[in-house]
CSV table of C-alpha atoms and ligand atoms in Angstrom, one decimal:
chain,number,residue,atom,x,y,z
A,1,MET,CA,17.2,7.0,-14.0
A,2,ARG,CA,18.6,3.9,-12.5
A,3,ILE,CA,21.9,4.1,-10.7
A,4,THR,CA,23.7,1.4,-12.7
A,5,ASN,CA,23.4,3.5,-15.8
A,6,LEU,CA,24.5,6.6,-14.0
A,7,ILE,CA,27.7,4.9,-13.0
A,8,VAL,CA,28.3,3.7,-16.5
A,9,ALA,CA,27.7,7.2,-17.8
A,10,ALA,CA,29.8,8.7,-15.1
A,11,SER,CA,32.8,6.5,-15.7
A,12,ALA,CA,32.7,7.4,-19.4
A,13,ALA,CA,33.7,10.6,-18.4
A,14,SER,CA,-7.3,36.3,-21.4
A,15,LEU,CA,-7.0,34.1,-20.1
A,16,VAL,CA,-6.1,34.0,-16.7
A,17,GLN,CA,-7.2,31.6,-14.1
A,18,ALA,CA,-8.6,34.6,-12.3
A,19,LEU,CA,-9.0,33.0,-8.9
A,20,PRO,CA,-6.3,30.9,-7.3
A,21,SER,CA,-7.3,27.4,-6.1
A,22,LYS,CA,-7.3,27.0,-2.3
A,23,ARG,CA,-3.9,25.4,-2.5
A,24,GLU,CA,-2.4,28.3,-4.4
A,25,VAL,CA,-3.7,31.1,-2.2
A,26,LYS,CA,-0.3,31.5,-0.5
A,27,ASP,CA,1.5,31.6,-3.8
A,28,ILE,CA,-0.3,33.1,-6.7
A,29,LYS,CA,1.3,31.6,-9.7
A,30,LYS,CA,1.8,33.5,-12.8
A,31,ARG,CA,0.2,31.5,-15.6
A,32,THR,CA,2.3,31.6,-18.8
A,33,ALA,CA,1.4,30.1,-22.1
A,34,SER,CA,2.1,26.6,-20.9
A,35,GLY,CA,0.6,27.1,-17.5
A,36,PHE,CA,3.8,25.8,-15.9
A,37,THR,CA,5.6,27.3,-13.0
A,38,TRP,CA,9.0,25.7,-13.7
A,39,VAL,CA,10.8,24.2,-16.7
A,40,GLY,CA,14.4,23.2,-16.4
A,41,VAL,CA,17.0,20.5,-16.2
A,42,SER,CA,19.1,18.5,-13.8
A,43,GLU,CA,22.7,19.7,-13.6
A,44,SER,CA,24.7,16.5,-13.0
A,45,GLY,CA,28.3,16.0,-11.9
A,46,ALA,CA,28.5,16.2,-8.1
A,47,GLU,CA,26.8,12.8,-7.8
A,48,PHE,CA,29.1,11.1,-10.3
A,49,GLY,CA,31.6,8.3,-9.5
A,50,SER,CA,31.5,5.5,-7.0
A,51,ASN,CA,34.5,6.6,-5.0
A,52,ILE,CA,33.4,8.0,-1.7
A,53,PRO,CA,34.3,10.7,-0.9
A,54,GLY,CA,36.3,10.8,-4.1
A,55,THR,CA,38.3,13.6,-5.6
A,56,LEU,CA,36.8,16.7,-7.2
A,57,GLY,CA,37.8,16.8,-10.9
A,58,THR,CA,38.6,13.1,-11.0
A,59,ASP,CA,35.5,11.3,-9.5
A,60,TYR,CA,33.0,14.1,-9.6
A,61,ILE,CA,32.6,17.6,-10.9
A,62,TRP,CA,30.3,20.6,-10.2
A,63,PRO,CA,28.2,22.0,-13.0
A,64,GLU,CA,29.6,24.9,-15.0
A,65,THR,CA,27.9,28.2,-14.4
A,66,ASP,CA,28.5,29.5,-17.9
A,67,LYS,CA,26.6,26.5,-19.2
A,68,ILE,CA,23.8,27.1,-16.8
A,69,ALA,CA,23.7,30.7,-18.0
A,70,VAL,CA,23.0,29.6,-21.5
A,71,LEU,CA,20.0,27.6,-20.4
A,72,ARG,CA,18.9,30.3,-18.1
A,73,GLU,CA,19.1,32.9,-20.8
A,74,ALA,CA,17.0,30.7,-23.1
A,75,GLY,CA,14.3,30.8,-20.4
A,76,MET,CA,14.7,27.8,-18.1
A,77,ASN,CA,13.9,28.7,-14.5
A,78,ILE,CA,14.7,25.6,-12.5
A,79,PHE,CA,18.0,23.7,-12.1
A,80,ARG,CA,18.2,20.5,-10.1
A,81,ILE,CA,21.5,19.9,-8.5
A,82,PRO,CA,22.2,16.2,-7.7
A,83,PHE,CA,24.9,15.5,-5.1
A,84,LEU,CA,25.7,12.6,-2.7
A,85,MET,CA,24.8,12.6,1.0
A,86,GLU,CA,28.0,10.6,1.8
A,87,ARG,CA,30.1,13.4,0.3
A,88,LEU,CA,28.2,16.1,2.2
A,89,THR,CA,28.1,14.4,5.6
A,90,PRO,CA,30.8,11.8,5.3
A,91,ASP,CA,30.8,10.5,8.9
A,92,SER,CA,27.1,9.7,9.4
A,93,LEU,CA,23.7,11.1,8.6
A,94,THR,CA,23.8,13.2,11.7
A,95,GLY,CA,27.5,14.1,11.4
A,96,SER,CA,29.1,17.4,10.4
A,97,PHE,CA,29.5,18.7,6.8
A,98,ALA,CA,32.5,18.3,4.6
A,99,SER,CA,33.2,22.0,4.4
A,100,THR,CA,34.5,22.2,0.8
A,101,TYR,CA,31.7,20.1,-0.7
A,102,LEU,CA,29.1,22.1,1.2
A,103,ALA,CA,30.8,25.4,0.0
A,104,ASP,CA,30.8,24.2,-3.6
A,105,LEU,CA,27.2,23.1,-3.4
A,106,LYS,CA,26.3,26.5,-1.9
A,107,SER,CA,28.1,28.4,-4.6
A,108,THR,CA,26.3,26.4,-7.3
A,109,VAL,CA,22.9,27.0,-5.6
A,110,GLU,CA,23.7,30.7,-5.1
A,111,TYR,CA,24.7,31.1,-8.7
A,112,VAL,CA,21.4,29.6,-9.9
A,113,THR,CA,19.2,31.6,-7.5
A,114,GLY,CA,21.2,34.7,-8.2
A,115,THR,CA,19.8,34.6,-11.7
A,116,GLY,CA,16.2,34.5,-10.3
A,117,ALA,CA,15.8,30.8,-11.1
A,118,TYR,CA,15.0,28.0,-8.6
A,119,ALA,CA,17.7,25.6,-7.4
A,120,VAL,CA,16.6,22.1,-6.4
A,121,LEU,CA,18.8,20.4,-3.8
A,122,ASP,CA,18.8,16.7,-4.8
A,123,PRO,CA,20.5,14.2,-2.6
A,124,HIS,CA,20.8,11.6,-5.3
A,125,ASN,CA,20.8,8.6,-2.9
A,126,TYR,CA,17.9,6.4,-3.8
A,127,GLY,CA,16.8,6.3,-0.1
A,128,ARG,CA,20.2,4.8,0.8
A,129,TYR,CA,23.3,6.0,2.8
A,130,ASP,CA,26.6,4.2,2.6
A,131,GLY,CA,25.0,1.4,0.6
A,132,SER,CA,22.2,0.6,3.1
A,133,ILE,CA,18.5,1.7,3.1
A,134,ILE,CA,18.0,4.6,5.5
A,135,GLU,CA,15.9,3.1,8.3
A,136,SER,CA,16.2,5.8,10.9
A,137,THR,CA,13.6,8.5,10.2
A,138,SER,CA,15.0,10.5,13.1
A,139,ASP,CA,18.5,10.6,11.6
A,140,PHE,CA,17.0,11.5,8.3
A,141,LYS,CA,15.1,14.3,9.9
A,142,THR,CA,18.2,15.6,11.5
A,143,TRP,CA,20.1,15.4,8.2
A,144,TRP,CA,17.5,17.5,6.6
A,145,THR,CA,17.3,20.0,9.5
A,146,ASN,CA,21.1,20.5,9.2
A,147,VAL,CA,21.0,20.9,5.5
A,148,ALA,CA,17.9,23.2,5.4
A,149,THR,CA,19.5,25.4,8.1
A,150,GLU,CA,22.2,26.2,5.5
A,151,PHE,CA,19.6,27.3,2.9
A,152,ALA,CA,16.8,28.6,5.1
A,153,SER,CA,17.0,32.2,4.0
A,154,ASN,CA,16.9,31.5,0.3
A,155,ASP,CA,13.4,31.4,-1.0
A,156,LEU,CA,14.4,30.1,-4.4
A,157,VAL,CA,15.8,26.8,-3.0
A,158,ILE,CA,13.6,23.7,-3.3
A,159,PHE,CA,14.3,20.7,-1.2
A,160,ASP,CA,13.9,17.3,-3.0
A,161,THR,CA,13.8,14.7,-0.1
A,162,ASN,CA,15.7,12.0,-2.0
A,163,ASN,CA,16.2,10.8,-5.6
A,164,GLU,CA,14.2,7.6,-6.5
A,165,TYR,CA,13.5,5.5,-3.5
A,166,HIS,CA,13.1,1.9,-4.6
A,167,ASP,CA,12.8,-1.6,-3.4
A,168,MET,CA,11.8,-0.4,0.1
A,169,GLU,CA,8.8,-0.7,2.3
A,170,GLU,CA,6.2,1.8,1.1
A,171,SER,CA,5.5,2.8,4.7
A,172,LEU,CA,9.2,3.6,5.2
A,173,VAL,CA,9.2,5.8,2.0
A,174,VAL,CA,6.3,7.8,3.3
A,175,GLU,CA,7.8,8.1,6.8
A,176,LEU,CA,11.2,9.3,5.4
A,177,ASN,CA,9.4,11.9,3.3
A,178,GLN,CA,7.4,13.1,6.3
A,179,ALA,CA,10.6,13.2,8.4
A,180,ALA,CA,12.3,15.3,5.7
A,181,ILE,CA,9.4,17.7,5.6
A,182,ASN,CA,9.3,18.0,9.4
A,183,GLY,CA,13.1,18.4,9.6
A,184,ILE,CA,13.2,21.1,6.9
A,185,ARG,CA,10.4,23.2,8.6
A,186,ALA,CA,12.1,22.7,12.0
A,187,ALA,CA,15.1,24.5,10.5
A,188,GLY,CA,13.0,27.6,10.0
A,189,ALA,CA,13.0,27.0,6.2
A,190,THR,CA,9.3,27.7,5.9
A,191,THR,CA,9.0,29.6,2.6
A,192,GLN,CA,10.4,26.9,0.3
A,193,TYR,CA,8.7,24.2,-1.7
A,194,ILE,CA,9.5,20.6,-0.9
A,195,PHE,CA,9.6,18.0,-3.7
A,196,VAL,CA,8.6,14.6,-2.3
A,197,GLU,CA,9.5,11.4,-4.2
A,198,GLY,CA,7.9,8.0,-4.1
A,199,ASN,CA,9.0,4.3,-4.2
A,200,ALA,CA,9.6,2.3,-7.4
A,201,TYR,CA,12.0,5.0,-8.7
A,202,THR,CA,9.1,7.6,-8.2
A,203,GLY,CA,7.8,6.5,-11.7
A,204,ALA,CA,4.7,8.4,-12.8
A,205,TRP,CA,3.5,5.4,-14.9
A,206,SER,CA,3.3,3.1,-11.8
A,207,TRP,CA,2.6,5.8,-9.2
A,208,THR,CA,-0.9,4.6,-8.4
A,209,GLU,CA,0.2,1.1,-8.0
A,210,TYR,CA,3.1,1.8,-5.5
A,211,ASN,CA,2.7,5.2,-4.1
A,212,ASP,CA,-1.0,5.8,-3.2
A,213,ASP,CA,0.0,6.1,0.5
A,214,MET,CA,2.1,9.2,-0.3
A,215,SER,CA,-1.2,11.2,-0.3
A,216,ALA,CA,-1.0,11.1,3.5
A,217,LEU,CA,2.0,13.5,3.7
A,218,THR,CA,1.4,16.8,5.5
A,219,ASP,CA,3.2,20.1,5.6
A,220,THR,CA,2.5,23.0,7.9
A,221,GLU,CA,3.3,25.3,5.0
A,222,ASP,CA,1.3,23.4,2.4
A,223,LYS,CA,4.0,23.6,-0.1
A,224,ILE,CA,4.5,19.9,-1.0
A,225,ILE,CA,5.0,19.1,-4.7
A,226,TYR,CA,4.9,15.4,-5.8
A,227,GLU,CA,8.0,14.8,-8.0
A,228,MET,CA,7.6,11.9,-10.4
A,229,HIS,CA,10.0,10.7,-13.0
A,230,GLN,CA,9.1,9.4,-16.5
A,231,TYR,CA,11.2,8.0,-19.3
A,232,LEU,CA,9.7,6.8,-22.6
A,233,ASP,CA,11.6,3.7,-23.4
A,234,SER,CA,10.1,0.2,-23.1
A,235,ASP,CA,10.6,-0.3,-19.3
A,236,SER,CA,10.6,3.5,-18.3
A,237,SER,CA,14.2,3.2,-17.2
A,238,GLY,CA,15.8,5.9,-19.4
A,239,THR,CA,18.4,3.5,-20.8
A,240,SER,CA,17.4,3.4,-24.5
A,241,GLU,CA,17.1,5.9,-27.3
A,242,THR,CA,14.0,4.1,-28.5
A,243,CYS,CA,10.6,5.3,-27.3
A,244,VAL,CA,7.7,2.9,-27.2
A,245,ASN,CA,5.6,5.1,-29.6
A,246,SER,CA,4.7,8.7,-30.3
A,247,THR,CA,2.0,8.9,-27.6
A,248,ILE,CA,3.7,7.1,-24.8
A,249,GLY,CA,4.5,10.3,-22.9
A,250,GLN,CA,0.9,11.2,-22.4
A,251,ASN,CA,-0.2,7.6,-22.0
A,252,ARG,CA,2.3,7.1,-19.1
A,253,LEU,CA,1.1,10.2,-17.3
A,254,GLU,CA,-2.6,9.7,-17.4
A,255,SER,CA,-3.2,7.6,-14.2
A,256,ALA,CA,-0.9,9.9,-12.2
A,257,THR,CA,-2.7,12.9,-13.5
A,258,GLU,CA,-6.0,11.4,-12.3
A,259,TRP,CA,-4.3,10.6,-8.9
A,260,LEU,CA,-3.2,14.2,-8.5
A,261,LYS,CA,-6.6,15.5,-9.3
A,262,THR,CA,-8.5,13.0,-7.1
A,263,ASN,CA,-6.2,13.7,-4.2
A,264,GLY,CA,-5.9,17.5,-4.7
A,265,LYS,CA,-2.1,17.4,-5.1
A,266,LEU,CA,0.4,19.2,-7.3
A,267,GLY,CA,2.9,17.2,-9.4
A,268,PHE,CA,6.2,17.8,-11.2
A,269,ILE,CA,8.1,15.6,-13.6
A,270,GLY,CA,11.6,15.8,-12.0
A,271,GLU,CA,13.2,13.6,-14.7
A,272,PHE,CA,12.2,12.8,-18.2
A,273,ALA,CA,14.0,12.4,-21.6
A,274,GLY,CA,13.8,10.7,-24.9
A,275,GLY,CA,16.3,9.9,-27.7
A,276,VAL,CA,17.0,12.1,-30.7
A,277,ASN,CA,14.6,10.6,-33.2
A,278,SER,CA,11.2,11.6,-34.5
A,279,VAL,CA,9.2,9.1,-32.4
A,280,CYS,CA,10.7,10.3,-29.1
A,281,GLU,CA,10.5,13.9,-30.1
A,282,GLU,CA,6.8,13.6,-30.7
A,283,ALA,CA,6.3,11.6,-27.5
A,284,VAL,CA,8.2,14.2,-25.4
A,285,GLU,CA,6.3,17.0,-26.9
A,286,GLY,CA,3.0,15.1,-26.5
A,287,MET,CA,3.8,14.6,-22.8
A,288,LEU,CA,4.6,18.3,-22.3
A,289,SER,CA,1.5,19.3,-24.2
A,290,TYR,CA,-0.7,17.0,-22.1
A,291,MET,CA,0.9,18.3,-18.9
A,292,SER,CA,0.2,21.8,-20.1
A,293,GLU,CA,-3.4,21.0,-20.7
A,294,ASN,CA,-3.5,19.7,-17.1
A,295,SER,CA,-1.4,22.5,-15.6
A,296,ASP,CA,-4.0,22.7,-12.8
A,297,VAL,CA,-2.0,19.8,-11.3
A,298,TRP,CA,1.3,19.7,-13.2
A,299,THR,CA,3.6,22.5,-12.3
A,300,GLY,CA,6.4,21.7,-14.8
A,301,ALA,CA,9.3,19.4,-15.6
A,302,GLU,CA,13.0,19.0,-15.6
A,303,TRP,CA,14.9,17.3,-18.4
A,304,TRP,CA,17.5,14.6,-17.5
A,305,SER,CA,20.2,15.9,-17.9
A,306,ALA,CA,22.9,18.5,-18.4
A,307,GLY,CA,26.3,18.7,-16.9
A,308,PRO,CA,30.0,18.8,-18.0
A,309,TRP,CA,30.8,15.1,-17.9
A,310,TRP,CA,28.1,13.5,-20.0
A,311,GLY,CA,30.3,13.2,-23.1
A,312,SER,CA,28.2,11.7,-25.9
A,313,TYR,CA,25.4,10.5,-23.6
A,314,MET,CA,22.2,10.3,-25.6
A,315,TYR,CA,20.1,12.6,-23.4
A,316,SER,CA,22.8,15.3,-22.7
A,317,LEU,CA,21.4,18.8,-22.9
A,318,GLU,CA,24.7,20.4,-22.0
A,319,PRO,CA,25.1,23.6,-24.1
A,320,THR,CA,25.9,23.5,-26.9
A,321,THR,CA,27.4,20.1,-27.9
A,322,GLY,CA,25.2,17.7,-25.8
A,323,ALA,CA,23.7,15.0,-28.0
A,324,ALA,CA,20.1,16.2,-27.3
A,325,TYR,CA,20.8,19.9,-27.0
A,326,SER,CA,19.9,21.2,-30.5
A,327,THR,CA,16.9,18.9,-30.9
A,328,TYR,CA,15.3,19.2,-27.5
A,329,LEU,CA,16.0,22.8,-26.4
A,330,PRO,CA,13.7,24.2,-29.0
A,331,ILE,CA,11.0,21.7,-28.0
A,332,LEU,CA,11.3,22.5,-24.3
A,333,GLU,CA,11.3,26.2,-25.1
A,334,LYS,CA,7.7,26.1,-26.2
A,335,TYR,CA,6.8,25.3,-22.6
A,336,PHE,CA,9.1,27.6,-20.7
A,337,PRO,CA,7.4,29.9,-18.2
A,338,ALA,CA,7.7,33.6,-18.9
A,339,ASN,CA,11.3,34.5,-18.1
A,340,GLY,CA,12.3,35.9,-14.7
A,341,THR,CA,8.8,36.7,-13.6
A,342,THR,CA,7.6,33.4,-12.2
A,343,ALA,CA,10.4,33.5,-9.6
A,344,SER,CA,9.6,36.9,-8.2
A,345,VAL,CA,5.9,36.3,-8.2
A,346,ALA,CA,6.1,32.9,-6.6
A,347,ALA,CA,8.8,34.1,-4.1
A,348,SER,CA,6.9,37.1,-3.0
A,349,GLY,CA,4.0,35.1,-1.8
A,350,SER,CA,0.8,36.8,-0.9
A,351,ALA,CA,2.2,40.2,-1.7
A,352,SER,CA,1.8,39.3,-5.3
A,353,VAL,CA,-1.9,39.7,-5.8
A,354,ALA,CA,-1.6,43.2,-7.2
A,355,ALA,CA,1.3,42.2,-9.4
A,356,ALA,CA,-0.5,39.1,-10.7
A,357,THR,CA,-3.6,41.2,-11.5
A,358,SER,CA,-1.6,43.9,-13.3
A,359,THR,CA,0.2,41.4,-15.5
A,360,ALA,CA,-3.0,39.5,-16.1
A,361,ALA,CA,-3.0,40.3,-19.8
A,362,ALA,CA,0.2,38.4,-20.3
A,363,ILE,CA,-1.0,35.3,-18.5
A,364,GLN,CA,-2.9,32.6,-20.2
A,365,GLU,CA,-4.0,29.0,-19.8
A,366,THR,CA,-3.9,27.3,-23.1
A,367,THR,CA,-4.4,24.0,-24.9
A,368,THR,CA,-1.8,22.7,-27.3
A,369,PRO,CA,0.4,25.5,-28.6
A,370,ASN,CA,0.9,24.1,-32.1
A,371,GLY,CA,-0.6,21.5,-34.3
A,372,PRO,CA,-3.0,21.2,-37.2
A,373,GLU,CA,-5.7,23.3,-35.5
A,374,ALA,CA,-3.3,26.3,-35.1
A,375,THR,CA,-4.5,28.3,-38.1
A,376,THR,CA,-7.7,29.3,-39.8
A,377,SER,CA,-8.4,28.4,-43.4
A,378,ALA,CA,-7.1,31.8,-44.3
A,379,GLY,CA,-3.7,31.0,-42.6
A,380,LEU,CA,-4.2,33.2,-39.6
A,381,VAL,CA,-3.1,32.0,-36.2
A,382,LYS,CA,-5.9,31.3,-33.7
A,383,GLN,CA,-6.1,32.4,-30.1
A,384,TYR,CA,-3.4,30.9,-27.9
A,385,TYR,CA,-1.2,29.5,-30.7
A,386,GLN,CA,2.4,30.4,-31.4
A,387,CYS,CA,2.9,33.3,-33.8
A,388,GLY,CA,6.6,34.1,-33.4
A,389,GLY,CA,9.8,33.8,-31.5
A,390,ILE,CA,13.4,33.0,-32.3
A,391,ASN,CA,13.5,30.4,-35.1
A,392,TRP,CA,9.8,30.4,-35.6
A,393,THR,CA,9.1,29.7,-39.2
A,394,GLY,CA,5.3,29.5,-39.0
A,395,PRO,CA,2.6,32.1,-39.6
A,396,THR,CA,2.8,35.3,-37.6
A,397,GLU,CA,-0.5,37.0,-38.1
A,398,CYS,CA,-3.3,36.4,-35.6
A,399,GLU,CA,-7.0,36.0,-36.5
A,400,SER,CA,-9.1,38.9,-35.3
A,401,PRO,CA,-9.4,40.2,-32.6
A,402,TYR,CA,-6.1,38.7,-31.3
A,403,THR,CA,-2.6,40.1,-31.4
A,404,CYS,CA,0.7,38.5,-31.4
A,405,LYS,CA,2.4,39.1,-28.1
A,406,GLU,CA,5.9,38.2,-26.9
A,407,GLN,CA,5.9,35.8,-23.9
A,408,ASN,CA,9.6,35.4,-24.1
A,409,VAL,CA,12.1,35.7,-26.9
A,410,TRP,CA,11.4,32.1,-28.0
A,411,TYR,CA,7.6,32.2,-27.8
A,412,TYR,CA,5.1,34.7,-29.1
A,413,GLN,CA,1.4,33.9,-28.8
A,414,CYS,CA,-1.9,35.2,-30.1
A,415,VAL,CA,-3.8,36.6,-27.2
A,416,ALA,CA,-6.5,39.2,-26.6
A,417,GLU,CA,-5.3,42.8,-26.1
B,1,NAG,C1,16.2,35.6,-18.8
B,1,NAG,O1,16.7,36.0,-17.5
B,1,NAG,C2,18.1,36.0,-17.5
B,1,NAG,C3,18.5,36.3,-16.0
B,1,NAG,O2,17.7,37.3,-15.5
B,1,NAG,C4,18.6,37.1,-18.4
B,1,NAG,O3,20.0,37.1,-18.4
B,1,NAG,C5,18.1,36.7,-19.8
B,1,NAG,O4,18.5,37.7,-20.7
B,1,NAG,C6,16.6,36.5,-19.9
B,1,NAG,N1,16.2,36.0,-21.1
B,1,NAG,C7,15.2,36.4,-21.8
B,1,NAG,C8,14.9,35.5,-23.0
B,1,NAG,O5,14.5,37.3,-21.5
B,2,NAG,C1,1.5,3.6,-27.4
B,2,NAG,O1,1.7,2.6,-26.5
B,2,NAG,C2,0.8,2.6,-25.4
B,2,NAG,C3,1.2,1.6,-24.4
B,2,NAG,O2,1.3,0.3,-25.0
B,2,NAG,C4,-0.6,2.4,-26.0
B,2,NAG,O3,-1.6,2.5,-24.9
B,2,NAG,C5,-1.0,3.4,-27.0
B,2,NAG,O4,-2.2,3.2,-27.6
B,2,NAG,C6,0.1,3.4,-28.1
B,2,NAG,N1,-0.1,4.5,-29.0
B,2,NAG,C7,-0.2,4.3,-30.3
B,2,NAG,C8,-0.3,5.6,-31.1
B,2,NAG,O5,-0.1,3.2,-30.8
B,3,NAG,C1,18.1,29.5,-35.1
B,3,NAG,O1,18.3,30.3,-36.2
B,3,NAG,C2,19.7,30.7,-36.3
B,3,NAG,C3,19.8,31.6,-37.5
B,3,NAG,O2,18.8,32.6,-37.5
B,3,NAG,C4,20.6,29.5,-36.4
B,3,NAG,O3,21.9,29.9,-36.4
B,3,NAG,C5,20.3,28.6,-35.2
B,3,NAG,O4,21.1,27.4,-35.3
B,3,NAG,C6,18.9,28.3,-35.1
B,3,NAG,N1,18.7,27.6,-33.8
B,3,NAG,C7,17.9,26.5,-33.7
B,3,NAG,C8,17.8,25.9,-32.3
B,3,NAG,O5,17.4,26.0,-34.6
């Protein structure tokens, strides 16, 4: 989402894929109903306000752990924590940390990872520091080495190189991402995933036009995930409650999906949202369903956004009063990975082959979870479709020979025994 809007908002107070692909050998991923590894939300607050460094509680705020807990218990397993580089290292990119801000960032991260979920470190800086485009790849590398050193021992941390580079030379965006990757690995943080972002606000819809060169990035650990953002309003900026139409979510992801497949890369939608209205709800669900069908390349998504200071913001997922909470949590829930298990499987790396095999019965790849084709003419639920879960009002009996199995409390699915 674009920075101008952020400031306005802020001031307002079966069947298993049996064999892992080459890319996944190091990290056998548990396949849930959606096929996603991660579904979650950004937890805004520490990036709010234009006063630098600003005052905690006046200009910015940290997310509330009891609110994160509600979403975690519902089954989310990834929380992105936006913050400002100028608040973390106030003197310069290569300068020392502001100790209180670092400590607060760490305690938020540790809370999240302590629940078994992933925490994404998101310097929400648009490729800029102190108002200027970051030109020094070497300083940026040092910044990332210093930050990654603080989190090197936590496997559930994910490093997001920077939020939404834009209006920069594409070559610089690629070089900054590569410098971040190199800096993180140089810190000895070798087990974690790195989310890279592209130019043009890392938009999925325009990815092939602006970010083709991003395919050149390399990582000694082979754990790069391409983070793209996608809103469903007319200009993809995430500033309107109105979505273009009910299929725009899928439409805007199609070219990026092809790009990921062609280039053998994995993607993640790091920001997305729609207003509370039927067109957007259908468009959001259509996007997730399409991503789920293409979960060989899409690893999951994070809603924008939760956090304590959103007030009446149209996309707020803050439990339980956020404007989008009661509408969109049930939609997202259908795509949640199986609770708690993804983290341990992914984090334990190659040791997980046996675990992945033994839990194979609970792991499926599927097409759309709901929809008109979900039941037989006799009203029985077909293989892979939803058959239960909290607030499920649809049919619960599976067609033979499938049985209705709990994937998480929100989602039961018809699968083979
Ligand atoms: C999900 O995991 C959290 C943390 O381990 C736990 O507190 C919660 O009860 C779990 N929720 C479900 C739906 O299993
Ligand atoms: C929605 O809009 C997109 C982009 O203009 C278009 O390609 C698509 O066909 C539209 N879908 C419907 C159902 O009209
Ligand atoms: C789920 O159902 C309970 C009652 O069983 C209700 O209180 C709650 O609001 C429902 N939640 C959603 C998200 O619809």
